[in-house]
């Protein structure tokens, strides 16, 4: 007797299959694909579009305005739920598909799952070339979707209906894999989407993908314990893997028992509450003075779930103890072996729990604890000074904006940012009070991420106050998803800070001899020079035109009131504030390598190169 089958189109089969996929970790089960984002055009309207109508009862659909933004929203959703749930994104062929590339790169760089379903050319090549088809003179099977190959953790083009079965299973495996996850692309030729096939019923059965917690190898664990016991100045660097593994409690238990201090990357901030005695705040180029000071003298750096990017390591100049060694606890061997470290390849929570058990009775010296606690107290005073507003009637600085938000936000609030000068200020100054409060996308540092990501977070955590912090440069990159927030009735809050230019990159340009060229919004005069007058652009009016309720704040006092009103609002709200451009954040505590012209005629570049040569001399290769 033949096995039962169901006759569906390829697109219908895919949507039905996706609706039956689940993850499970620690006994908690979630939908693996919680919903699908889409913008329709030729290439997906008659295939995936029809299938989403067919199965609207089991696959929620969200309408986007920009394909890149839809990926950002899906990434925000996945990060909020610790990678245990993802969303799919469907687009047409052509520009709709290529708009996915930036979002896919962001997802893969940050190890966050998202399923991409772009339309593709006709597999039959019957109408050839069709509208928007890329023609390659010697490779007829190439399409614009091949741009997604290098930024996807898994890629396939489904050229026959039956090819979907193994490919869809592989796609789910990668999305649910804590070590391999990222963007997954299934390119869907539009004729194959609409083609019918007799699918085995087993393909549509409920399937659970268990998210494993691999334990450390006993030999690696013993070596790690010995390294920690012999260290006099150990320092933990907590990365995003602490959050993804939900290892915050395990980290706190280890730290409480051993007294080892913790610094955090952008992705790892909040691994300990800011007021924990051993939490030293951010590390690296945007780190705190106490954190970077200890990093320079640490003899053992214990990375937990971190990729050790150049911001964290200050481009190889931060860890200056001649005897420094590294121990990396990471679920991927690729990251665990960085900096010639002793590897401890395992799940973060499982590894920390076993380390705590094996280190019973061990504690750092009282002198070391007293040293870093004193440094923490001094930095707390720096934060208070930056946040404090002496005059409620004054125009606020950017750090005072953060101070006002800090006073209004509750422990459960989520603060989202990605680019500009805000990441540096936030990493140094923000006082994270819960594991998911601090949401910085800094693996790809993508301008325009914040607003769509806030939508994804709001979908994943209904009822949670969500704040998208954007400067004017970032806002102009991708404000379109405000319309989506209005349509979906999501009460997210946008704090729009106007400083009339790319302030962060302007400062970097000045530091590296570029003289702030091309970083300000100013009138161009008839002779080609720029005046000092800002452009007459009203971004608050723009946000209002897209459907947001807008609150304008001109002073520190008005800002506090506007933030409180936004948090209490039940609709999308924008708090617009023009800030005093004078820098008030503490300066960088560590270097970052941005190469400067080796030869130049302009004095600014010559001086910048001299500074660069002095700094680069401190770089170390850790072997």
Coordinates of C-alpha atoms in Angstrom, one line a residue:
X1 CA 0.0 0.0 0.0
X2 CA 1.4 3.4 -0.9
X3 CA 1.9 6.1 1.7
X4 CA -0.8 8.8 1.9
X5 CA -0.1 12.0 0.0
X6 CA -1.5 15.4 -0.3
X7 CA -1.6 17.3 -3.7
X8 CA -0.5 20.9 -3.1
X9 CA 1.6 23.5 -4.9
X10 CA 5.2 23.9 -3.8
X11 CA 4.5 27.2 -2.2
X12 CA 1.4 25.7 -0.4
X13 CA 3.5 22.8 0.8
X14 CA 6.3 25.1 2.1
X15 CA 3.9 27.3 4.1
X16 CA 2.1 24.2 5.5
X17 CA 5.4 22.6 6.4
X18 CA 6.7 25.8 8.1
X19 CA 3.5 26.0 10.3
X20 CA 4.3 22.7 11.8
X21 CA 7.9 23.3 12.9
X22 CA 8.8 23.9 16.6
X23 CA 11.9 24.3 18.8
X24 CA 12.2 23.0 22.3
X25 CA 14.8 23.8 24.9
X26 CA 14.6 23.1 28.6
X27 CA 11.0 21.8 28.1
X28 CA 9.8 25.1 26.6
X29 CA 8.3 24.7 23.1
X30 CA 7.9 27.6 20.6
X31 CA 6.9 28.0 16.9
X32 CA 10.2 27.9 14.9
X33 CA 8.6 30.1 12.2
X34 CA 6.3 32.3 14.1
X35 CA 5.1 34.4 11.1
X36 CA 6.0 35.6 7.6
X37 CA 6.8 39.1 6.5
X38 CA 6.1 39.9 2.9
X39 CA 6.0 42.5 0.1
X40 CA 4.5 41.1 -3.0
X41 CA 5.4 41.5 -6.7
X42 CA 5.8 39.3 -9.7
X43 CA 7.9 36.4 -8.4
X44 CA 6.0 35.7 -5.2
X45 CA 2.4 37.0 -5.5
X46 CA 0.9 34.1 -7.3
X47 CA 2.9 31.4 -5.5
X48 CA 3.9 32.2 -1.9
X49 CA 1.2 34.9 -1.8
X50 CA -1.6 32.5 -2.7
X51 CA -0.2 30.0 -0.2
X52 CA -0.3 32.4 2.6
X53 CA -3.9 33.2 1.9
X54 CA -4.6 29.4 1.8
X55 CA -3.1 28.9 5.2
X56 CA -3.8 32.2 6.9
X57 CA -5.2 30.3 9.9
X58 CA -1.9 28.7 10.7
X59 CA 0.7 31.2 9.4
X60 CA 0.5 34.8 10.6
X61 CA 1.3 37.4 7.9
X62 CA 2.9 40.8 8.4
X63 CA 3.0 43.4 5.7
X64 CA 6.2 45.4 5.4
X65 CA 7.3 48.5 3.5
X66 CA 10.9 47.7 2.8
X67 CA 12.5 44.3 2.3
X68 CA 15.6 45.1 4.3
X69 CA 13.4 46.4 7.1
X70 CA 11.4 43.2 7.2
X71 CA 14.6 41.2 7.8
X72 CA 15.6 43.6 10.6
X73 CA 12.2 43.1 12.2
X74 CA 12.6 39.3 12.0
X75 CA 16.0 39.6 13.6
X76 CA 14.7 41.7 16.4
X77 CA 12.0 39.1 17.0
X78 CA 14.6 36.2 17.1
X79 CA 17.0 38.0 19.4
X80 CA 14.3 38.9 21.9
X81 CA 13.3 35.2 22.1
X82 CA 16.9 34.0 22.5
X83 CA 17.0 32.5 18.9
X84 CA 14.3 30.0 19.8
X85 CA 11.8 31.4 17.3
X86 CA 12.3 33.0 13.9
X87 CA 10.3 34.6 11.2
X88 CA 10.3 34.2 7.4
X89 CA 10.5 37.0 4.8
X90 CA 9.2 36.6 1.2
X91 CA 10.0 39.0 -1.6
X92 CA 9.6 39.3 -5.4
X93 CA 12.3 38.7 -7.9
X94 CA 14.6 41.6 -8.7
X95 CA 15.1 44.6 -6.4
X96 CA 12.9 43.0 -3.7
X97 CA 15.3 40.1 -3.5
X98 CA 18.5 42.1 -3.6
X99 CA 17.2 44.4 -0.8
X100 CA 17.5 41.4 1.4
X101 CA 21.3 41.2 1.3
X102 CA 22.1 43.8 4.0
X103 CA 19.6 42.2 6.4
X104 CA 20.9 38.8 5.7
X105 CA 24.5 39.9 6.4
X106 CA 23.4 41.4 9.7
X107 CA 21.6 38.2 10.7
X108 CA 24.5 36.0 9.9
X109 CA 27.2 38.2 11.4
X110 CA 25.1 38.3 14.6
X111 CA 24.3 34.6 14.6
X112 CA 20.6 35.2 14.5
X113 CA 18.1 33.1 12.6
X114 CA 15.9 34.4 9.7
X115 CA 14.3 32.5 6.8
X116 CA 14.5 34.3 3.4
X117 CA 12.1 33.3 0.6
X118 CA 12.9 35.4 -2.5
X119 CA 11.3 34.8 -5.8
X120 CA 13.5 33.7 -8.7
X121 CA 13.5 33.2 -12.5
X122 CA 11.5 30.4 -14.2
X123 CA 13.2 27.1 -13.6
X124 CA 11.9 26.0 -17.0
X125 CA 13.3 29.1 -18.7
X126 CA 10.1 29.2 -20.7
X127 CA 9.8 33.1 -20.6
X128 CA 13.4 34.0 -20.9
X129 CA 14.6 36.6 -20.1
X130 CA 11.7 37.7 -17.9
X131 CA 11.2 41.1 -16.3
X132 CA 14.0 41.9 -13.8
X133 CA 16.0 38.7 -14.7
X134 CA 19.7 39.0 -14.5
X135 CA 21.3 37.5 -17.7
X136 CA 24.8 36.1 -17.3
X137 CA 26.6 35.4 -20.6
X138 CA 28.2 32.1 -19.5
X139 CA 26.2 30.9 -16.4
X140 CA 22.5 30.6 -17.2
X141 CA 21.6 29.3 -13.7
X142 CA 22.9 32.5 -12.0
X143 CA 20.3 35.0 -10.6
X144 CA 20.4 38.1 -8.4
X145 CA 19.6 35.7 -5.5
X146 CA 23.2 34.4 -5.7
X147 CA 24.2 37.6 -4.0
X148 CA 22.7 36.0 -0.9
X149 CA 25.0 33.0 -0.9
X150 CA 28.0 34.5 1.0
X151 CA 25.7 36.1 3.6
X152 CA 23.6 32.9 4.2
X153 CA 24.4 30.0 6.5
X154 CA 22.4 27.8 4.1
X155 CA 21.3 28.5 0.5
X156 CA 19.4 26.5 -2.0
X157 CA 17.4 27.2 -5.2
X158 CA 14.4 24.9 -5.4
X159 CA 14.2 24.0 -9.1
X160 CA 11.8 21.0 -8.7
X161 CA 9.0 20.5 -6.2
X162 CA 10.4 17.4 -4.7
X163 CA 13.7 19.1 -4.0
X164 CA 11.9 21.2 -1.4
X165 CA 11.7 18.2 1.1
X166 CA 15.4 17.7 1.9
X167 CA 16.2 21.4 1.5
X168 CA 13.4 22.5 3.9
X169 CA 14.6 20.1 6.5
X170 CA 18.2 21.3 6.2
X171 CA 16.9 24.9 6.5
X172 CA 15.1 24.1 9.7
X173 CA 18.2 22.3 11.1
X174 CA 20.4 25.4 10.5
X175 CA 17.8 27.8 11.9
X176 CA 17.5 25.8 15.1
X177 CA 21.2 25.1 15.5
X178 CA 22.8 27.3 18.2
X179 CA 26.2 27.1 16.6
X180 CA 25.4 27.4 12.9
X181 CA 22.4 29.7 12.8
X182 CA 22.0 32.8 10.7
X183 CA 20.2 33.8 7.5
X184 CA 18.8 30.8 5.6
X185 CA 17.8 31.4 1.9
X186 CA 15.5 29.2 -0.1
X187 CA 15.3 30.8 -3.6
X188 CA 11.9 30.0 -5.2
X189 CA 11.6 30.0 -9.0
X190 CA 8.1 31.4 -9.6
X191 CA 7.0 28.6 -11.9
X192 CA 8.0 25.9 -9.3
X193 CA 6.1 27.8 -6.6
X194 CA 2.9 27.3 -8.5
X195 CA 3.6 23.7 -9.6
X196 CA 1.5 20.9 -8.0
X197 CA 3.0 17.7 -6.5
X198 CA 1.8 14.8 -4.4
X199 CA 3.5 15.4 -1.1
X200 CA 4.0 12.7 1.5
X201 CA 1.8 13.4 4.5
X202 CA 4.8 12.9 6.8
X203 CA 6.3 16.1 5.4
X204 CA 3.5 18.0 7.2
X205 CA 3.6 16.2 10.5
X206 CA 4.5 18.3 13.6
X207 CA 8.3 18.3 14.0
X208 CA 10.3 19.4 17.1
X209 CA 13.8 20.6 16.7
X210 CA 15.5 20.2 20.1
X211 CA 18.0 23.0 20.8
X212 CA 20.9 21.2 22.4
X213 CA 23.1 22.3 25.3
X214 CA 26.4 20.5 24.6
X215 CA 28.5 19.9 27.7
X216 CA 32.2 20.6 27.8
X217 CA 34.8 17.9 27.1
X218 CA 36.3 16.7 30.4
X219 CA 39.8 17.4 29.3
X220 CA 39.0 20.9 28.2
X221 CA 37.1 21.5 31.4
X222 CA 40.0 20.4 33.5
X223 CA 42.4 22.6 31.6
X224 CA 40.0 25.6 32.0
X225 CA 39.7 25.0 35.8
X226 CA 43.5 24.8 36.2
X227 CA 43.9 28.1 34.2
X228 CA 41.4 29.9 36.4
X229 CA 42.8 28.6 39.6
X230 CA 46.3 29.7 38.7
X231 CA 45.3 33.2 37.5
X232 CA 45.8 36.2 39.8
X233 CA 43.9 38.7 37.7
X234 CA 41.2 36.9 35.8
X235 CA 38.6 38.9 33.8
X236 CA 35.4 37.5 32.2
X237 CA 34.3 39.1 28.9
X238 CA 30.6 38.3 28.5
X239 CA 29.2 38.2 25.0
X240 CA 25.9 37.7 23.3
X241 CA 26.2 34.0 23.8
X242 CA 25.4 34.5 27.5
X243 CA 22.0 35.9 26.5
X244 CA 21.3 33.4 23.7
X245 CA 21.9 30.5 26.1
X246 CA 19.9 32.2 29.0
X247 CA 23.1 31.8 31.0
X248 CA 22.7 35.0 33.1
X249 CA 21.9 33.1 36.3
X250 CA 24.7 30.6 35.8
X251 CA 27.2 33.5 35.3
X252 CA 26.0 35.3 38.4
X253 CA 26.4 32.1 40.4
X254 CA 30.0 31.6 39.2
X255 CA 30.9 35.3 39.8
X256 CA 29.3 35.3 43.3
X257 CA 31.3 32.3 44.3
X258 CA 34.7 33.3 42.7
X259 CA 34.7 37.1 42.7
X260 CA 35.9 37.2 39.1
X261 CA 34.8 40.5 37.6
X262 CA 32.8 40.8 34.4
X263 CA 33.1 43.1 31.5
X264 CA 30.7 42.9 28.6
X265 CA 30.6 43.4 24.8
X266 CA 27.8 45.3 23.1
X267 CA 25.9 42.1 22.6
X268 CA 26.6 40.9 26.2
X269 CA 25.8 43.9 28.2
X270 CA 23.1 43.1 30.8
X271 CA 24.6 39.6 31.5
X272 CA 24.9 40.9 35.0
X273 CA 22.7 43.7 36.4
X274 CA 24.6 47.0 36.4
X275 CA 24.5 47.2 40.2
X276 CA 26.1 43.8 40.7
X277 CA 29.4 44.4 42.5
X278 CA 31.4 42.5 39.9
X279 CA 29.8 44.2 36.8
X280 CA 32.3 46.6 35.3
X281 CA 30.3 47.6 32.2
X282 CA 31.4 47.7 28.6
X283 CA 34.9 46.7 27.4
X284 CA 37.0 47.8 24.5
X285 CA 37.0 51.0 22.4
X286 CA 33.6 52.0 23.9
X287 CA 34.3 50.5 27.3
X288 CA 34.5 51.9 30.8
X289 CA 37.6 53.1 32.5
X290 CA 37.5 50.4 35.1
X291 CA 36.8 47.6 32.6
X292 CA 39.6 48.6 30.2
X293 CA 42.0 49.3 33.0
X294 CA 41.6 45.8 34.3
X295 CA 41.8 44.4 30.8
X296 CA 45.2 45.9 30.4
X297 CA 46.6 44.0 33.4
X298 CA 44.5 40.8 33.3
X299 CA 46.6 37.6 33.2
X300 CA 43.6 35.5 32.1
X301 CA 40.8 36.7 29.9
X302 CA 37.8 34.4 30.0
X303 CA 35.6 35.0 27.0
X304 CA 32.0 33.6 27.3
X305 CA 30.0 33.6 24.1
X306 CA 31.9 36.4 22.5
X307 CA 33.5 36.7 19.0
X308 CA 36.3 39.0 20.2
X309 CA 35.7 41.6 17.5
X310 CA 38.1 44.5 17.0
X311 CA 36.0 46.9 19.1
X312 CA 36.3 44.5 22.1
X313 CA 40.0 43.9 21.7
X314 CA 40.8 47.5 20.8
X315 CA 42.2 46.1 17.5
X316 CA 44.7 44.0 19.4
X317 CA 46.0 46.7 21.7
X318 CA 43.9 46.2 24.9
X319 CA 45.2 43.1 26.6
X320 CA 48.8 44.3 27.5
X321 CA 49.9 42.0 30.3
X322 CA 53.0 40.2 28.9
X323 CA 51.7 37.0 30.4
X324 CA 48.1 37.3 29.4
X325 CA 46.4 34.1 28.2
X326 CA 42.9 33.5 26.9
X327 CA 40.2 30.9 27.7
X328 CA 37.1 30.9 25.4
X329 CA 33.9 29.3 26.4
X330 CA 31.9 29.2 23.2
X331 CA 29.4 26.8 21.5
X332 CA 31.4 27.1 18.2
X333 CA 34.9 25.9 17.9
X334 CA 35.5 28.7 15.3
X335 CA 35.1 31.3 18.1
X336 CA 36.5 29.2 20.9
X337 CA 40.0 29.1 19.3
X338 CA 40.4 32.8 18.7
X339 CA 43.4 34.6 20.2
X340 CA 45.2 31.3 20.6
X341 CA 42.9 30.5 23.5
X342 CA 42.3 27.4 25.5
X343 CA 39.0 26.3 24.0
X344 CA 36.0 25.2 26.1
X345 CA 33.5 24.3 23.3
X346 CA 30.1 24.0 24.9
X347 CA 26.8 25.7 25.7
X348 CA 27.3 28.8 27.8
X349 CA 25.0 27.9 30.6
X350 CA 26.1 24.3 30.8
X351 CA 29.8 25.3 30.7
X352 CA 29.4 28.0 33.4
X353 CA 27.5 25.6 35.7
X354 CA 30.2 23.0 35.4
X355 CA 33.0 25.6 35.9
X356 CA 31.2 26.8 39.1
X357 CA 31.1 23.3 40.4
X358 CA 34.7 22.5 39.6
X359 CA 35.9 25.8 41.1
X360 CA 34.2 25.3 44.5
X361 CA 36.2 27.0 47.2
X362 CA 38.3 29.1 44.8
X363 CA 38.1 32.9 45.0
X364 CA 40.2 35.8 43.7
X365 CA 42.2 37.8 46.3
X366 CA 40.6 40.4 48.5
X367 CA 43.0 43.1 47.1
X368 CA 41.8 42.4 43.5
X369 CA 38.2 42.6 44.5
X370 CA 38.8 45.8 46.4
X371 CA 40.6 47.3 43.4
X372 CA 37.9 46.7 40.9
X373 CA 35.1 47.6 43.3
X374 CA 36.8 51.0 43.8
X375 CA 37.1 51.4 40.1
X376 CA 33.4 50.6 39.7
X377 CA 32.4 53.3 42.3
X378 CA 34.5 55.9 40.5
X379 CA 32.9 55.0 37.1
X380 CA 29.4 55.3 38.7
X381 CA 30.2 58.9 39.5
X382 CA 31.2 59.5 35.9
X383 CA 27.8 58.1 34.8
X384 CA 26.0 60.3 37.2
X385 CA 27.8 63.4 36.0
X386 CA 27.1 62.6 32.3
X387 CA 23.4 61.9 33.0
X388 CA 22.8 64.9 35.4
X389 CA 21.1 68.0 34.1
X390 CA 21.8 71.1 36.1
X391 CA 19.1 73.3 34.4
X392 CA 15.8 71.9 33.4
X393 CA 15.3 74.7 31.0
X394 CA 18.6 74.0 29.1
X395 CA 18.8 72.2 25.7
X396 CA 19.8 68.6 26.6
X397 CA 23.0 67.0 25.6
X398 CA 22.9 63.5 24.1
X399 CA 24.1 61.9 27.4
X400 CA 21.3 63.8 29.3
X401 CA 18.8 62.3 26.9
X402 CA 20.1 58.9 28.0
X403 CA 19.9 60.0 31.6
X404 CA 16.3 61.1 31.2
X405 CA 15.4 57.8 29.6
X406 CA 17.2 55.9 32.3
X407 CA 15.0 57.7 34.9
X408 CA 11.8 56.8 33.0
X409 CA 12.4 53.3 31.9
X410 CA 11.5 50.3 34.0
X411 CA 13.4 47.1 34.4
X412 CA 11.4 45.4 31.7
X413 CA 11.9 48.1 29.0
X414 CA 13.9 47.3 25.9
X415 CA 16.3 50.0 24.5
X416 CA 17.3 49.4 20.8
X417 CA 20.2 51.0 18.9
X418 CA 22.7 50.1 16.2
X419 CA 24.7 52.9 14.8
X420 CA 26.1 56.5 15.1
X421 CA 27.5 58.0 18.3
X422 CA 24.8 56.4 20.5
X423 CA 26.3 52.9 20.7
X424 CA 29.5 54.3 22.3
X425 CA 27.6 56.4 24.8
X426 CA 25.2 53.5 25.7
X427 CA 28.0 51.0 26.1
X428 CA 29.8 53.2 28.5
X429 CA 26.9 54.7 30.4
X430 CA 23.7 52.7 30.2
X431 CA 22.7 50.9 33.4
X432 CA 21.2 47.6 32.2
X433 CA 18.7 46.2 34.7
X434 CA 17.5 43.1 33.0
X435 CA 19.0 40.6 30.5
X436 CA 17.0 41.8 27.5
X437 CA 16.9 45.6 28.2
X438 CA 20.0 46.5 26.2
X439 CA 19.5 45.6 22.6
X440 CA 22.5 46.9 20.5
X441 CA 23.1 45.5 17.0
X442 CA 26.8 46.1 16.8
X443 CA 28.0 43.1 14.9
X444 CA 27.0 44.8 11.6
X445 CA 26.2 48.3 13.1
X446 CA 23.5 48.8 10.5
X447 CA 21.9 52.3 10.3
X448 CA 18.2 51.9 9.9
X449 CA 18.0 48.8 12.1
X450 CA 16.4 50.3 15.1
X451 CA 12.8 51.0 14.1
X452 CA 12.0 47.7 12.3
X453 CA 13.8 45.8 15.1
X454 CA 11.6 47.5 17.6
X455 CA 8.6 46.1 15.7
X456 CA 10.1 42.6 15.9
X457 CA 10.8 42.9 19.6
X458 CA 7.3 44.3 20.2
X459 CA 5.8 41.3 18.4
X460 CA 7.9 38.9 20.5
X461 CA 7.1 40.6 23.8
X462 CA 3.6 42.2 23.7
X463 CA 3.1 44.7 26.5
X464 CA 6.8 45.4 26.9
X465 CA 7.8 49.1 26.5
X466 CA 10.2 49.3 23.6
X467 CA 12.4 52.3 22.7
X468 CA 14.1 52.8 19.3
X469 CA 16.9 55.3 19.8
X470 CA 17.9 57.0 16.5
X471 CA 19.9 60.0 15.4
X472 CA 18.8 62.0 12.4
X473 CA 21.2 60.1 10.0
X474 CA 19.9 56.7 11.0
X475 CA 16.3 57.9 10.9
X476 CA 16.7 59.0 7.3
X477 CA 18.0 55.6 6.3
X478 CA 14.8 53.6 7.0
X479 CA 11.8 55.3 8.6
X480 CA 9.3 53.5 6.4
X481 CA 8.4 50.8 8.9
X482 CA 6.7 53.4 11.1
X483 CA 3.8 52.8 8.8
X484 CA 3.9 49.1 9.6
X485 CA 3.9 49.8 13.4
X486 CA 0.9 52.0 12.9
X487 CA -0.9 49.4 10.8
X488 CA -0.1 46.6 13.3
X489 CA -1.1 48.8 16.3
X490 CA 2.3 48.4 18.0
X491 CA 2.9 51.0 20.6
X492 CA 6.7 51.3 20.1
X493 CA 8.5 54.5 21.1
X494 CA 11.0 56.3 18.8
X495 CA 13.4 58.7 20.5
X496 CA 14.6 60.9 17.5
X497 CA 17.7 62.9 18.3
X498 CA 18.5 65.7 15.9
X499 CA 22.1 66.9 15.7
X500 CA 22.0 67.9 11.9
X501 CA 24.6 65.5 10.6
X502 CA 26.5 62.3 10.9
X503 CA 28.0 63.2 14.2
X504 CA 29.8 60.0 15.0
X505 CA 31.5 59.5 11.7
X506 CA 32.2 63.2 11.6
X507 CA 34.3 62.9 14.8
X508 CA 36.1 59.8 13.4
X509 CA 36.8 61.8 10.2
X510 CA 38.3 64.6 12.2
X511 CA 40.4 62.1 14.2
X512 CA 41.8 60.4 11.1
X513 CA 42.6 63.5 9.0
X514 CA 39.3 63.6 7.0
X515 CA 38.4 67.0 8.4
X516 CA 34.7 66.0 8.8
X517 CA 34.3 66.1 5.0
X518 CA 30.8 65.0 3.9
X519 CA 29.4 64.4 7.3
X520 CA 27.2 67.5 8.0
X521 CA 23.8 68.6 6.6
X522 CA 24.4 72.1 5.4
X523 CA 23.3 74.4 2.5
X524 CA 25.6 74.4 -0.5
X525 CA 26.3 77.9 -1.7
X526 CA 26.7 78.9 -5.4
X527 CA 30.5 78.7 -5.1
X528 CA 30.3 75.1 -4.0
X529 CA 31.1 75.8 -0.3
X530 CA 28.8 75.0 2.6
X531 CA 27.3 77.5 4.8
X532 CA 26.9 77.1 8.6
X533 CA 23.1 76.9 8.4
X534 CA 21.4 73.5 8.9
X535 CA 18.9 72.3 6.3
X536 CA 15.3 73.2 6.9
X537 CA 14.3 69.6 7.5
X538 CA 11.6 68.8 10.0
X539 CA 11.9 65.1 10.8
X540 CA 9.3 65.3 13.5
X541 CA 6.7 66.4 10.9
X542 CA 7.9 63.5 8.7
X543 CA 7.3 61.0 11.6
X544 CA 3.8 62.5 12.1
X545 CA 3.0 62.2 8.4
X546 CA 3.7 58.5 8.7
X547 CA 1.2 58.1 11.5
X548 CA 3.2 58.5 14.7
X549 CA 2.0 60.6 17.6
X550 CA 4.9 63.2 18.0
X551 CA 6.0 64.9 21.2
X552 CA 8.5 67.7 20.7
X553 CA 10.9 68.5 23.6
X554 CA 13.1 71.5 23.6
X555 CA 14.5 71.4 27.2
X556 CA 15.6 68.8 29.7
X557 CA 12.3 69.3 31.6
X558 CA 10.1 68.9 28.6
X559 CA 12.1 65.8 27.6
X560 CA 11.4 64.1 30.8
X561 CA 7.7 64.8 30.5
X562 CA 7.6 63.6 26.9
X563 CA 9.4 60.3 27.6
X564 CA 7.0 59.6 30.5
X565 CA 4.0 60.3 28.2
X566 CA 5.4 58.1 25.5
X567 CA 5.9 55.2 27.8
X568 CA 2.3 55.5 29.0
X569 CA 0.9 55.8 25.5
X570 CA -0.9 52.9 23.7
X571 CA 0.1 54.0 20.2
X572 CA 3.3 54.5 18.3
X573 CA 4.9 57.6 19.7
X574 CA 8.0 59.7 18.6
X575 CA 9.8 61.9 21.1
X576 CA 11.7 64.5 19.0
X577 CA 14.6 66.4 20.6
X578 CA 17.3 68.7 19.2
X579 CA 20.4 68.3 21.3
X580 CA 23.3 70.5 22.3
X581 CA 26.1 69.1 20.0
X582 CA 28.9 69.6 22.5
X583 CA 30.3 66.2 23.4
X584 CA 29.6 65.2 27.0
X585 CA 30.3 61.5 27.0
X586 CA 33.5 60.3 28.5
X587 CA 36.3 59.9 25.8
X588 CA 37.2 56.5 24.5
X589 CA 39.2 54.4 26.9
X590 CA 40.9 52.3 24.2
X591 CA 42.0 52.6 20.6
X592 CA 40.4 51.4 17.4
X593 CA 42.3 50.8 14.2
X594 CA 41.0 53.0 11.3
X595 CA 44.0 53.3 8.9
X596 CA 45.1 56.8 8.1
X597 CA 46.7 58.0 4.8
X598 CA 50.4 57.1 5.0
X599 CA 51.3 60.1 2.9
X600 CA 49.3 63.4 2.5
X601 CA 49.8 67.1 1.9
X602 CA 47.1 68.3 4.3
X603 CA 48.4 69.0 7.8
X604 CA 45.3 67.3 9.5
X605 CA 46.1 64.0 7.7
X606 CA 49.8 64.3 8.5
X607 CA 49.2 64.8 12.2
X608 CA 46.6 62.0 12.2
X609 CA 49.1 59.6 10.7
X610 CA 51.6 60.4 13.4
X611 CA 49.0 59.6 16.1
X612 CA 48.2 56.4 14.2
X613 CA 51.8 55.2 14.1
X614 CA 52.1 55.7 17.9
X615 CA 48.9 53.7 18.6
X616 CA 49.5 50.9 16.2
X617 CA 52.9 50.2 17.8
X618 CA 50.9 48.8 20.8
X619 CA 49.2 46.0 18.8
X620 CA 50.0 42.5 19.9
X621 CA 49.6 39.2 18.2
X622 CA 48.3 36.7 20.8
X623 CA 49.9 33.4 19.9

